[in-house]
Amino acid sequence: DMRVEETGGGSVQAGGSLRLSCTASGFNIDRTDMGWYRRAPGNECELVSIKKRDGTTYYVEAVQGRFAMSEDNAKNTVFLQMNSLKPEDTAVYYCTADLLWPLSSRGYVCPPNRSQGTQVTVSS
């Protein structure tokens, strides 16, 4: 059974930082592209970032220069470091993998079956 579990969300003031973690089970993160997407109340799902197996990354324009993905293959965990947070970053953040659902920066469609996600709330 392949799954991911997100942790690390919380409530911060604008300008603050959080680091989200995503631990995978049932597959190795170094064998697939990994990514994050988010869903804000009343908003559509939005792809946030991708880190490919070859190391290349993609970040949606709204988070470029503020968010960064990294990984710890020994722990089978990927991270999303979020700096200079803004109220518009408030959302539930979900981790995903190309093994679980097609992951592409072009016309991304969020998976119908979501993991639990982790709530990020940024106050002004």
Coordinates of N, CA, C and O in Angstrom, one line a residue:
D1 N 0.9 -1.2 0.0 CA 0.0 0.0 0.0 C 0.9 1.2 0.0 O 1.7 1.5 0.9
M2 N 0.8 2.0 -1.0 CA 1.6 3.2 -1.1 C 0.8 4.4 -0.6 O -0.3 4.7 -1.0
R3 N 1.5 5.2 0.3 CA 0.8 6.3 0.9 C 1.9 7.3 1.3 O 3.0 7.0 1.4
V4 N 1.3 8.6 1.6 CA 2.2 9.6 2.1 C 1.5 10.2 3.3 O 0.2 10.2 3.4
E5 N 2.3 10.8 4.2 CA 1.7 11.4 5.4 C 2.4 12.7 5.6 O 3.7 12.8 5.7
E6 N 1.6 13.8 5.7 CA 2.2 15.1 5.9 C 2.1 15.6 7.3 O 1.1 15.3 8.0
T7 N 3.1 16.3 7.7 CA 3.1 16.9 9.1 C 3.8 18.3 8.9 O 4.4 18.6 7.9
G8 N 3.7 19.0 10.0 CA 4.5 20.3 10.1 C 3.7 21.5 9.9 O 4.3 22.6 10.0
G9 N 2.5 21.4 9.6 CA 1.7 22.6 9.5 C 1.5 23.4 10.8 O 1.9 22.9 11.8
G10 N 0.9 24.5 10.7 CA 0.6 25.3 11.9 C 0.1 26.7 11.6 O -0.2 27.0 10.4
S11 N 0.1 27.5 12.6 CA -0.3 28.9 12.5 C 0.9 29.8 12.7 O 1.5 29.7 13.8
V12 N 1.1 30.7 11.8 CA 2.2 31.7 11.9 C 1.7 33.0 11.5 O 0.7 33.1 10.8
Q13 N 2.5 34.0 11.9 CA 2.2 35.4 11.4 C 2.9 35.6 10.0 O 3.9 34.9 9.7
A14 N 2.4 36.5 9.3 CA 3.0 36.8 8.0 C 4.5 37.1 8.2 O 4.9 37.8 9.1
G15 N 5.2 36.6 7.3 CA 6.7 36.8 7.4 C 7.4 35.6 8.0 O 8.6 35.5 8.0
G16 N 6.6 34.7 8.7 CA 7.2 33.6 9.4 C 7.5 32.5 8.4 O 7.3 32.5 7.2
S17 N 8.0 31.4 9.1 CA 8.4 30.2 8.3 C 7.8 28.9 8.9 O 7.5 28.9 10.1
L18 N 7.7 27.9 8.0 CA 7.3 26.6 8.4 C 8.0 25.6 7.5 O 8.3 25.9 6.4
R19 N 8.2 24.4 8.1 CA 8.8 23.4 7.2 C 7.8 22.2 7.3 O 7.6 21.6 8.4
L20 N 7.3 21.8 6.2 CA 6.4 20.7 6.1 C 7.2 19.4 5.8 O 8.2 19.5 5.0
S21 N 6.8 18.3 6.3 CA 7.4 17.0 6.0 C 6.4 16.1 5.4 O 5.2 16.1 5.7
C22 N 6.9 15.2 4.6 CA 6.1 14.2 3.9 C 6.8 12.9 3.9 O 7.8 12.8 3.3
T23 N 6.3 12.0 4.7 CA 7.0 10.7 4.8 C 6.2 9.7 3.9 O 5.0 9.5 4.1
A24 N 6.9 9.0 3.1 CA 6.3 8.0 2.2 C 6.4 6.6 2.7 O 7.4 6.3 3.4
S25 N 5.4 5.8 2.4 CA 5.5 4.4 2.8 C 5.0 3.6 1.6 O 4.1 4.0 0.8
G26 N 5.6 2.4 1.4 CA 5.2 1.6 0.3 C 5.9 1.9 -1.0 O 5.7 1.2 -2.0
F27 N 6.7 2.9 -1.0 CA 7.6 3.2 -2.2 C 8.7 4.1 -1.8 O 8.7 4.7 -0.7
N28 N 9.7 4.2 -2.6 CA 10.9 5.0 -2.3 C 10.8 6.3 -3.1 O 10.6 6.4 -4.3
I29 N 11.0 7.4 -2.3 CA 10.8 8.7 -2.9 C 11.9 9.0 -4.0 O 11.7 9.8 -4.9
D30 N 13.0 8.3 -4.0 CA 14.1 8.6 -5.0 C 13.8 7.8 -6.3 O 14.5 8.0 -7.2
R31 N 12.6 7.1 -6.3 CA 12.2 6.5 -7.6 C 11.1 7.2 -8.3 O 10.6 6.7 -9.3
T32 N 10.8 8.4 -7.8 CA 9.6 9.1 -8.5 C 9.8 10.6 -8.2 O 10.5 11.0 -7.4
D33 N 9.1 11.3 -9.1 CA 9.0 12.8 -8.8 C 8.0 13.0 -7.6 O 7.0 12.3 -7.5
M34 N 8.4 14.0 -6.8 CA 7.6 14.3 -5.7 C 7.1 15.7 -5.8 O 7.7 16.6 -6.4
G35 N 6.0 16.0 -5.1 CA 5.5 17.4 -5.2 C 4.5 17.7 -4.1 O 4.2 16.9 -3.2
W36 N 4.2 19.0 -4.1 CA 3.2 19.5 -3.1 C 2.1 20.3 -3.8 O 2.4 21.0 -4.8
Y37 N 0.9 20.1 -3.3 CA -0.2 21.0 -3.8 C -1.0 21.5 -2.6 O -0.8 21.0 -1.5
R38 N -1.8 22.5 -2.8 CA -2.6 23.0 -1.7 C -4.0 23.4 -2.1 O -4.3 23.6 -3.3
R39 N -4.8 23.4 -1.2 CA -6.2 23.8 -1.4 C -6.6 24.8 -0.3 O -6.7 24.4 0.9
A40 N -7.0 26.0 -0.7 CA -7.5 27.0 0.2 C -9.0 26.9 0.2 O -9.6 26.5 -0.7
P41 N -9.6 27.4 1.3 CA -11.1 27.4 1.4 C -11.7 28.1 0.3 O -11.3 29.3 0.0
G42 N -12.6 27.5 -0.4 CA -13.3 28.1 -1.5 C -12.5 28.2 -2.8 O -13.0 28.7 -3.8
N43 N -11.2 27.8 -2.8 CA -10.4 27.9 -4.0 C -10.2 26.5 -4.6 O -10.3 25.5 -3.9
E44 N -9.8 26.5 -5.8 CA -9.4 25.3 -6.4 C -8.0 24.8 -5.9 O -7.3 25.6 -5.4
C45 N -7.8 23.6 -6.2 CA -6.5 23.0 -5.8 C -5.4 23.7 -6.7 O -5.6 24.0 -7.9
E46 N -4.3 23.9 -6.1 CA -3.1 24.5 -6.8 C -1.9 23.7 -6.6 O -1.5 23.5 -5.5
L47 N -1.2 23.4 -7.7 CA 0.1 22.8 -7.6 C 1.1 23.8 -7.1 O 1.2 24.9 -7.6
V48 N 1.9 23.4 -6.1 CA 2.8 24.3 -5.5 C 4.2 24.1 -6.0 O 4.9 25.0 -6.4
S49 N 4.6 22.8 -6.0 CA 6.0 22.5 -6.3 C 6.2 21.1 -6.8 O 5.4 20.2 -6.4
I50 N 7.3 20.9 -7.5 CA 7.7 19.5 -7.9 C 9.2 19.4 -7.8 O 9.9 20.4 -8.1
K51 N 9.6 18.3 -7.3 CA 11.0 18.0 -7.4 C 11.2 16.7 -8.2 O 10.7 15.6 -7.7
K52 N 11.8 16.7 -9.3 CA 12.0 15.5 -10.1 C 13.1 14.7 -9.7 O 14.0 15.1 -8.9
R53 N 13.1 13.4 -10.2 CA 14.2 12.5 -9.8 C 15.6 13.1 -10.2 O 16.6 12.8 -9.6
D54 N 15.6 13.8 -11.3 CA 16.9 14.3 -11.8 C 17.3 15.6 -11.1 O 18.3 16.2 -11.4
G55 N 16.5 16.0 -10.1 CA 16.9 17.2 -9.3 C 16.3 18.5 -9.7 O 16.4 19.5 -9.0
T56 N 15.7 18.5 -10.9 CA 15.1 19.7 -11.3 C 13.8 20.0 -10.5 O 13.2 19.1 -10.0
T57 N 13.5 21.3 -10.4 CA 12.4 21.7 -9.6 C 11.5 22.6 -10.4 O 11.9 23.3 -11.3
Y58 N 10.3 22.7 -9.9 CA 9.3 23.6 -10.4 C 8.6 24.2 -9.2 O 8.2 23.5 -8.2
Y59 N 8.3 25.5 -9.2 CA 7.6 26.2 -8.2 C 6.6 27.1 -8.9 O 6.9 27.9 -9.8
V60 N 5.4 27.1 -8.4 CA 4.4 28.0 -8.9 C 4.9 29.5 -8.7 O 5.6 29.7 -7.7
E61 N 4.5 30.4 -9.6 CA 5.1 31.7 -9.5 C 4.8 32.4 -8.1 O 5.7 33.1 -7.6
A62 N 3.7 32.1 -7.5 CA 3.3 32.7 -6.3 C 4.3 32.4 -5.1 O 4.4 33.2 -4.1
V63 N 5.0 31.3 -5.2 CA 5.9 30.9 -4.1 C 7.4 30.9 -4.5 O 8.2 30.6 -3.7
Q64 N 7.7 31.3 -5.7 CA 9.1 31.3 -6.2 C 9.9 32.2 -5.3 O 9.5 33.3 -5.0
G65 N 11.1 31.7 -4.9 CA 12.0 32.5 -4.0 C 11.6 32.4 -2.6 O 12.4 32.9 -1.7
R66 N 10.5 31.8 -2.2 CA 10.1 31.7 -0.8 C 10.1 30.3 -0.3 O 10.3 30.0 0.8
F67 N 9.7 29.4 -1.2 CA 9.5 27.9 -0.9 C 10.6 27.1 -1.5 O 11.1 27.5 -2.6
A68 N 11.0 26.0 -0.8 CA 12.0 25.2 -1.4 C 11.8 23.7 -0.9 O 11.5 23.5 0.2
M69 N 11.9 22.8 -1.9 CA 11.8 21.4 -1.6 C 13.2 20.8 -1.3 O 14.2 21.2 -1.9
S70 N 13.2 19.8 -0.4 CA 14.4 19.0 -0.2 C 14.0 17.6 0.2 O 12.8 17.4 0.3
E71 N 14.9 16.8 0.4 CA 14.6 15.4 0.7 C 15.6 14.8 1.6 O 16.8 15.2 1.6
D72 N 15.2 13.8 2.3 CA 16.1 12.9 3.1 C 15.8 11.5 2.7 O 14.8 10.9 3.2
N73 N 16.6 11.0 1.7 CA 16.2 9.6 1.2 C 16.3 8.6 2.3 O 15.6 7.6 2.2
A74 N 17.2 8.7 3.2 CA 17.4 7.7 4.3 C 16.1 7.6 5.1 O 15.8 6.5 5.6
K75 N 15.4 8.7 5.2 CA 14.1 8.7 6.0 C 12.9 8.6 5.1 O 11.8 8.7 5.5
N76 N 13.2 8.6 3.8 CA 12.1 8.5 2.8 C 11.1 9.6 3.0 O 9.9 9.4 2.9
T77 N 11.7 10.8 3.2 CA 10.9 12.0 3.5 C 11.3 13.2 2.6 O 12.5 13.4 2.4
V78 N 10.3 13.9 2.2 CA 10.5 15.2 1.5 C 10.0 16.3 2.3 O 9.1 16.1 3.2
F79 N 10.6 17.4 2.1 CA 10.3 18.6 2.9 C 9.9 19.8 2.0 O 10.3 19.8 0.8
L80 N 9.1 20.7 2.6 CA 8.8 21.9 1.9 C 9.1 23.0 2.9 O 8.3 23.2 3.9
Q81 N 10.2 23.7 2.7 CA 10.5 24.9 3.5 C 9.8 26.1 3.0 O 10.0 26.4 1.8
M82 N 9.1 26.7 3.8 CA 8.2 27.8 3.4 C 8.7 29.1 4.2 O 8.5 29.1 5.5
N83 N 9.2 30.0 3.6 CA 9.7 31.3 4.2 C 8.9 32.4 3.7 O 8.2 32.4 2.7
S84 N 9.0 33.5 4.5 CA 8.3 34.8 4.1 C 6.8 34.5 3.8 O 6.3 34.9 2.8
L85 N 6.2 33.8 4.7 CA 4.8 33.3 4.5 C 3.9 34.5 4.4 O 4.0 35.5 5.1
K86 N 2.8 34.4 3.6 CA 1.8 35.4 3.4 C 0.5 34.9 3.7 O 0.3 33.6 3.6
P87 N -0.5 35.7 4.0 CA -1.8 35.2 4.3 C -2.4 34.4 3.2 O -3.2 33.4 3.4
E88 N -2.1 34.7 2.0 CA -2.6 34.0 0.8 C -2.0 32.6 0.7 O -2.4 31.8 -0.2
D89 N -1.0 32.3 1.5 CA -0.5 30.9 1.5 C -1.3 30.0 2.4 O -1.1 28.8 2.5
T90 N -2.3 30.6 3.1 CA -3.2 29.8 4.0 C -3.9 28.7 3.2 O -4.6 29.0 2.2
A91 N -3.7 27.5 3.5 CA -4.3 26.3 2.8 C -4.0 25.0 3.5 O -3.2 25.0 4.4
V92 N -4.7 24.0 3.1 CA -4.2 22.7 3.4 C -3.2 22.2 2.4 O -3.5 22.3 1.2
Y93 N -2.1 21.8 2.8 CA -1.0 21.4 1.9 C -1.0 19.8 1.9 O -1.0 19.1 2.9
Y94 N -0.8 19.3 0.7 CA -0.8 17.9 0.4 C 0.5 17.5 -0.3 O 0.9 18.3 -1.2
C95 N 1.0 16.4 0.1 CA 2.2 15.8 -0.6 C 1.7 14.8 -1.7 O 0.6 14.2 -1.5
T96 N 2.4 14.7 -2.7 CA 2.0 13.7 -3.7 C 3.2 13.2 -4.4 O 4.3 13.8 -4.3
A97 N 3.1 12.1 -5.2 CA 4.1 11.5 -5.9 C 3.6 11.1 -7.3 O 2.4 10.7 -7.4
D98 N 4.5 11.2 -8.3 CA 4.1 10.8 -9.6 C 3.6 9.3 -9.7 O 2.8 8.9 -10.5
L99 N 4.2 8.5 -8.7 CA 3.8 7.1 -8.6 C 2.3 7.0 -8.2 O 1.7 6.0 -8.6
L100 N 1.8 7.9 -7.5 CA 0.5 7.9 -7.0 C -0.5 8.5 -7.9 O -1.7 8.1 -8.0
W101 N -0.1 9.5 -8.6 CA -1.0 10.3 -9.5 C -0.2 11.2 -10.4 O 0.9 11.7 -9.9
P102 N -0.5 11.3 -11.7 CA 0.3 12.1 -12.6 C 0.7 13.4 -12.1 O -0.2 14.2 -11.7
L103 N 2.0 13.7 -12.0 CA 2.5 15.0 -11.5 C 3.2 15.7 -12.6 O 4.2 15.3 -13.1
S104 N 2.6 16.8 -13.0 CA 3.1 17.6 -14.0 C 2.8 19.1 -13.8 O 1.7 19.4 -13.3
S105 N 3.7 20.0 -14.2 CA 3.4 21.4 -14.0 C 2.5 21.9 -15.1 O 2.0 23.1 -15.0
R106 N 2.2 21.1 -16.1 CA 1.3 21.6 -17.2 C -0.1 21.0 -17.0 O -0.3 19.8 -17.0
G107 N -1.1 21.8 -16.7 CA -2.4 21.4 -16.6 C -2.6 20.4 -15.4 O -3.3 19.4 -15.6
Y108 N -2.0 20.7 -14.3 CA -2.1 19.7 -13.2 C -3.5 19.5 -12.7 O -4.2 20.5 -12.5
V109 N -3.9 18.3 -12.5 CA -5.2 17.9 -12.0 C -4.9 17.2 -10.6 O -4.2 16.2 -10.6
C110 N -5.5 17.8 -9.6 CA -5.3 17.2 -8.2 C -5.9 15.8 -8.1 O -6.9 15.6 -8.7
P111 N -5.3 15.0 -7.3 CA -5.8 13.6 -7.2 C -7.2 13.6 -6.5 O -7.4 14.4 -5.6
P112 N -8.1 12.7 -6.9 CA -9.4 12.7 -6.3 C -9.4 12.1 -4.9 O -10.2 12.5 -4.1
N113 N -8.4 11.3 -4.6 CA -8.3 10.7 -3.3 C -7.1 11.4 -2.6 O -6.0 11.1 -3.0
R114 N -7.4 12.2 -1.7 CA -6.3 12.9 -1.1 C -5.8 12.3 0.2 O -6.5 11.6 0.9
S115 N -4.5 12.6 0.5 CA -4.0 12.2 1.8 C -4.6 13.2 2.8 O -5.4 14.0 2.5
Q116 N -4.2 13.0 4.1 CA -4.8 13.9 5.1 C -4.4 15.3 5.0 O -5.2 16.2 5.3
G117 N -3.2 15.6 4.5 CA -2.8 17.0 4.4 C -2.4 17.6 5.7 O -2.6 17.0 6.8
T118 N -1.9 18.8 5.7 CA -1.5 19.5 6.9 C -1.9 21.0 6.7 O -1.6 21.6 5.7
Q119 N -2.6 21.5 7.7 CA -3.1 22.9 7.6 C -2.0 23.9 7.9 O -1.3 23.8 8.9
V120 N -1.9 24.9 7.0 CA -1.1 26.1 7.2 C -1.9 27.3 7.3 O -2.7 27.6 6.3
T121 N -1.8 28.1 8.3 CA -2.6 29.3 8.5 C -1.6 30.4 8.8 O -0.8 30.4 9.7
V122 N -1.7 31.4 7.9 CA -0.9 32.6 8.0 C -1.7 33.8 8.3 O -2.6 34.2 7.5
S123 N -1.5 34.5 9.4 CA -2.3 35.6 9.8 C -1.5 36.9 9.5 O -0.3 36.9 9.5
S124 N -2.3 37.9 9.2 CA -1.6 39.2 8.8 C -1.3 40.1 10.0 O -1.7 39.8 11.1

